[in-house]
């Protein structure tokens, strides 16, 4: 193939279950229609232009090189996903890059292979990583974790993200939960079991299209994340802002400590929720579910 190959891959949020998944409990993550787009062209040397993390791009090229030799590339990345906010920006750039390379070099990687290779790239950079982000970014829709199966391809409600523009360290927060659990194992295990049940019940409401009940469970999940010390003043403020403006549910998404919240609402309420989040000091991003994972084009 000669010319420019364009591939994109989506961000994700957790509707429920982050942190509990570290202890083998269930979670639901959904792909968002915020995408990272990779434009790739063969070249005599390597040139990367990006507004996101370059190291994932480099590592993706290097991982791909073990499948097929790559001698030079001009890669341009444009991302709509805020970096370091728990929305999976590093997974999206990795997955989109592998998709583009696969096509350009006629390797025809399957989605399973892209997800697996992308997970290895993330793990080699982060030390530990969960396969959730790379899997969701590859397949799209609503995904049950740890099974990694798509349970539904769409949600019939709107999603608004509230970004605190502060960053929490996933590694430190996972460690803090581990320490809390070693001092209060019985209590923490009950919390993890409750979160697991939130996911199980939530899937039922999701499949029935009852977003009011789903939202209620997201609110409970937020309270449990808060109970484990994963909140912050900024996160609480924008969760309250979103709920006060009529969100059906709002919770921390990802590791917590900073980063983002996810709110679900009726389509007609989107502007209200955006205002509520802004008034509470957050940056609002309106997003729908992305049915597609990695795909050709942006
Ligand atoms: C972070 O996005 C999600 C956590 O559950 C950690 C993980 O699953 O790797 C907190």
XYZ file of C-alpha atoms and ligand atoms in Angstrom:
308
model
C 0.000 0.000 0.000
C 1.352 3.435 -0.878
C -0.052 6.602 0.652
C -1.494 7.527 3.996
C -3.232 4.994 6.185
C -5.630 6.403 8.784
C -6.821 4.459 11.816
C -8.545 5.506 15.016
C -9.431 3.962 18.375
C -11.690 5.094 21.254
C -11.382 6.103 24.913
C -13.226 4.262 27.696
C -14.916 4.773 31.067
C -15.896 2.362 33.812
C -19.638 2.280 34.529
C -18.762 0.150 37.562
C -16.098 -1.995 39.135
C -12.730 -0.222 38.971
C -10.384 -1.243 41.800
C -12.613 -4.231 42.627
C -11.400 -5.770 39.329
C -7.912 -5.881 40.812
C -9.380 -8.444 43.272
C -11.058 -10.508 40.559
C -14.470 -8.820 40.775
C -16.588 -7.870 37.782
C -16.615 -4.466 36.080
C -18.263 -2.885 33.056
C -16.292 -0.538 30.819
C -17.623 1.236 27.749
C -15.889 2.700 24.723
C -16.508 6.416 24.152
C -16.712 8.261 20.869
C -13.674 10.313 21.821
C -10.984 9.007 19.526
C -7.298 9.042 18.844
C -6.492 9.169 15.136
C -3.210 7.937 13.664
C -2.083 8.939 10.159
C 0.757 6.786 8.983
C 2.943 6.975 5.920
C 6.094 5.088 4.939
C 9.209 7.182 4.962
C 13.030 6.949 4.932
C 13.267 7.713 8.619
C 11.069 7.969 11.695
C 9.098 11.126 12.357
C 6.396 11.355 15.001
C 4.070 14.325 15.416
C 1.667 13.974 18.291
C -0.359 15.806 20.907
C -0.413 12.689 23.074
C 2.096 10.334 24.673
C 4.931 9.526 22.203
C 6.317 6.620 24.191
C 3.294 4.392 23.495
C 3.575 5.189 19.810
C 7.275 4.281 19.781
C 6.697 1.122 21.772
C 3.817 0.080 19.492
C 6.087 0.481 16.431
C 8.804 -1.475 18.188
C 6.418 -4.301 19.177
C 5.086 -4.464 15.633
C 8.660 -4.631 14.277
C 9.019 -8.030 15.911
C 6.283 -9.230 13.516
C 7.437 -7.395 10.408
C 10.414 -5.111 9.782
C 9.626 -1.396 9.716
C 12.293 0.878 8.209
C 10.848 4.327 8.419
C 7.522 5.976 9.176
C 5.951 9.344 9.275
C 3.213 9.190 11.920
C 0.854 11.953 12.905
C -1.395 11.486 15.906
C -4.346 13.626 16.886
C -6.205 12.764 20.042
C -9.480 13.995 21.514
C -8.730 12.087 24.717
C -7.198 13.983 27.633
C -3.902 12.378 28.680
C -3.481 10.883 32.150
C -7.136 11.302 33.075
C -8.085 7.628 33.295
C -9.923 7.599 29.965
C -7.465 5.248 28.315
C -5.574 7.646 26.057
C -2.451 5.480 26.019
C -4.452 2.396 25.041
C -6.169 4.292 22.221
C -2.930 5.544 20.656
C -1.369 2.092 20.966
C -4.365 0.294 19.450
C -4.826 2.789 16.595
C -1.108 2.635 15.743
C -1.164 -1.166 15.621
C -4.299 -1.108 13.457
C -2.641 1.256 10.975
C 0.621 -0.719 10.924
C -1.254 -3.959 10.418
C -2.926 -2.589 7.307
C 0.078 -0.741 5.899
C 2.293 -3.815 6.167
C -0.389 -6.327 5.101
C -0.197 -8.300 8.309
C -3.948 -8.486 8.885
C -3.829 -8.724 12.662
C -7.167 -9.837 14.115
C -8.812 -7.702 16.791
C -7.775 -10.300 19.381
C -4.171 -9.976 18.216
C -4.292 -6.178 18.261
C -5.755 -6.189 21.793
C -3.134 -8.650 23.009
C -0.185 -6.832 21.436
C -1.471 -3.466 22.690
C -1.771 -4.886 26.203
C 1.852 -6.058 26.015
C 2.919 -2.571 24.918
C 1.086 -0.992 27.871
C 2.507 -3.539 30.273
C 6.048 -3.015 29.060
C 5.727 0.726 29.700
C 3.621 0.735 32.874
C 5.046 -2.342 34.558
C 1.605 -3.572 35.529
C -1.472 -2.866 33.454
C -4.962 -4.234 33.210
C -5.989 -5.539 29.774
C -9.270 -3.596 30.047
C -8.279 -0.367 28.314
C -6.643 -1.958 25.307
C -9.443 -4.529 24.908
C -12.271 -1.972 25.101
C -10.428 0.363 22.733
C -10.033 -2.511 20.258
C -13.565 -3.959 20.284
C -15.754 -0.975 21.307
C -19.208 -1.080 22.951
C -19.898 -2.229 26.525
C -17.475 -4.800 27.862
C -17.688 -7.099 30.878
C -14.397 -7.419 32.772
C -12.512 -9.674 33.571
C -14.219 -11.921 30.983
C -13.480 -9.380 28.254
C -16.646 -9.980 26.296
C -18.784 -7.339 24.623
C -22.163 -7.508 26.381
C -23.847 -4.807 24.333
C -22.712 -2.498 21.552
C -24.592 0.668 22.541
C -26.234 2.548 25.409
C -29.410 4.478 24.809
C -28.453 7.406 27.033
C -25.983 10.269 26.966
C -22.643 10.262 28.744
C -20.985 13.370 30.097
C -17.451 13.265 31.446
C -16.332 15.706 34.106
C -12.589 16.242 34.171
C -10.971 17.670 37.317
C -7.783 18.319 35.322
C -5.907 16.858 38.235
C -4.073 13.555 37.921
C -4.183 10.629 40.337
C -1.447 8.003 40.274
C -3.088 4.645 39.472
C -0.133 2.782 40.947
C -0.268 4.662 44.258
C -4.053 4.429 44.528
C -4.076 0.687 43.846
C -1.376 0.375 46.536
C -3.400 2.487 48.991
C -6.424 0.197 48.545
C -4.167 -2.805 49.085
C -2.926 -1.350 52.380
C -6.447 -0.511 53.497
C -7.429 -4.081 52.717
C -4.571 -5.527 54.735
C -5.660 -3.564 57.789
C -9.424 -4.156 57.339
C -9.752 -7.259 55.149
C -13.302 -8.227 56.151
C -14.664 -4.746 55.534
C -12.850 -4.276 52.243
C -13.920 -7.672 50.946
C -17.540 -6.756 51.645
C -17.050 -3.539 49.702
C -15.550 -5.470 46.762
C -18.436 -7.952 46.885
C -20.921 -5.075 46.911
C -19.201 -3.560 43.875
C -19.283 -6.942 42.145
C -23.039 -7.085 42.772
C -23.409 -3.516 41.468
C -21.880 -4.716 38.202
C -24.081 -7.826 38.079
C -27.284 -5.873 38.789
C -26.138 -3.011 36.564
C -25.834 -5.334 33.574
C -29.467 -6.302 34.106
C -30.601 -2.658 34.034
C -28.330 -1.913 31.131
C -29.850 -4.742 29.112
C -33.367 -3.692 30.128
C -32.586 -0.079 29.155
C -33.419 1.140 32.673
C -30.850 3.925 33.008
C -32.484 5.309 36.118
C -31.705 2.122 38.021
C -28.289 1.868 36.372
C -27.583 5.444 37.476
C -28.638 4.661 41.023
C -26.117 1.829 41.108
C -23.409 4.123 39.727
C -24.134 6.512 42.595
C -23.724 3.682 45.109
C -20.504 2.623 43.394
C -19.202 6.172 43.751
C -19.962 6.109 47.472
C -17.982 2.900 47.855
C -15.007 4.307 45.940
C -15.187 7.345 48.203
C -15.322 5.030 51.224
C -12.004 3.531 50.129
C -10.382 6.966 50.039
C -10.386 7.324 46.264
C -12.260 10.620 46.126
C -11.123 14.229 46.269
C -12.796 17.563 46.887
C -12.808 18.274 43.156
C -14.278 14.864 42.286
C -17.012 15.197 44.923
C -17.872 18.686 43.713
C -18.370 17.702 40.092
C -20.218 14.493 40.988
C -22.611 16.638 43.038
C -22.743 19.218 40.238
C -23.731 16.579 37.692
C -26.333 15.004 39.978
C -27.767 18.371 40.988
C -28.210 19.179 37.308
C -30.253 16.032 36.734
C -27.786 13.235 35.962
C -29.262 9.757 36.428
C -25.971 8.670 37.960
C -22.463 10.033 38.469
C -19.297 8.439 39.743
C -15.535 8.491 39.657
C -14.188 6.585 36.663
C -10.801 4.912 36.794
C -8.350 5.010 39.642
C -9.713 8.158 41.336
C -7.695 10.607 43.421
C -8.170 13.007 40.492
C -8.964 12.468 36.848
C -12.554 12.151 35.729
C -16.104 11.363 36.681
C -18.659 9.781 34.384
C -22.298 10.826 34.420
C -25.173 9.289 32.491
C -28.269 11.271 31.605
C -31.174 11.619 29.228
C -30.249 13.247 25.903
C -32.388 16.288 26.686
C -30.406 16.932 29.889
C -26.920 17.037 28.367
C -26.561 20.835 28.363
C -27.763 21.028 31.978
C -25.230 18.455 33.087
C -22.457 20.250 31.191
C -23.381 23.479 33.017
C -23.583 21.669 36.362
C -20.112 20.214 35.928
C -18.630 23.545 34.821
C -20.250 25.427 37.695
C -18.644 22.896 40.048
C -15.196 23.577 38.588
C -14.836 20.704 36.147
C -14.297 20.553 32.435
C -17.216 18.830 30.704
C -16.853 16.514 27.737
C -19.979 15.195 26.019
C -19.507 11.703 24.656
C -21.614 8.843 23.439
C -20.776 5.177 23.432
C -18.622 4.107 20.519
C -20.012 1.013 18.865
C -16.743 0.675 16.988
C -13.421 -0.097 18.543
C -10.364 0.294 16.350
C -11.391 1.190 12.805
C -10.165 2.512 9.520
C -10.683 6.256 9.257
C -11.240 8.722 12.069
C -7.646 2.139 36.675
O -8.084 2.715 35.457
C -8.471 0.939 37.000
C -8.033 0.214 38.267
O -9.020 -0.769 38.524
C -6.689 -0.415 38.096
C -6.667 -1.561 37.134
O -7.660 -2.245 36.933
O -5.559 -1.807 36.598
C -7.990 1.147 39.438
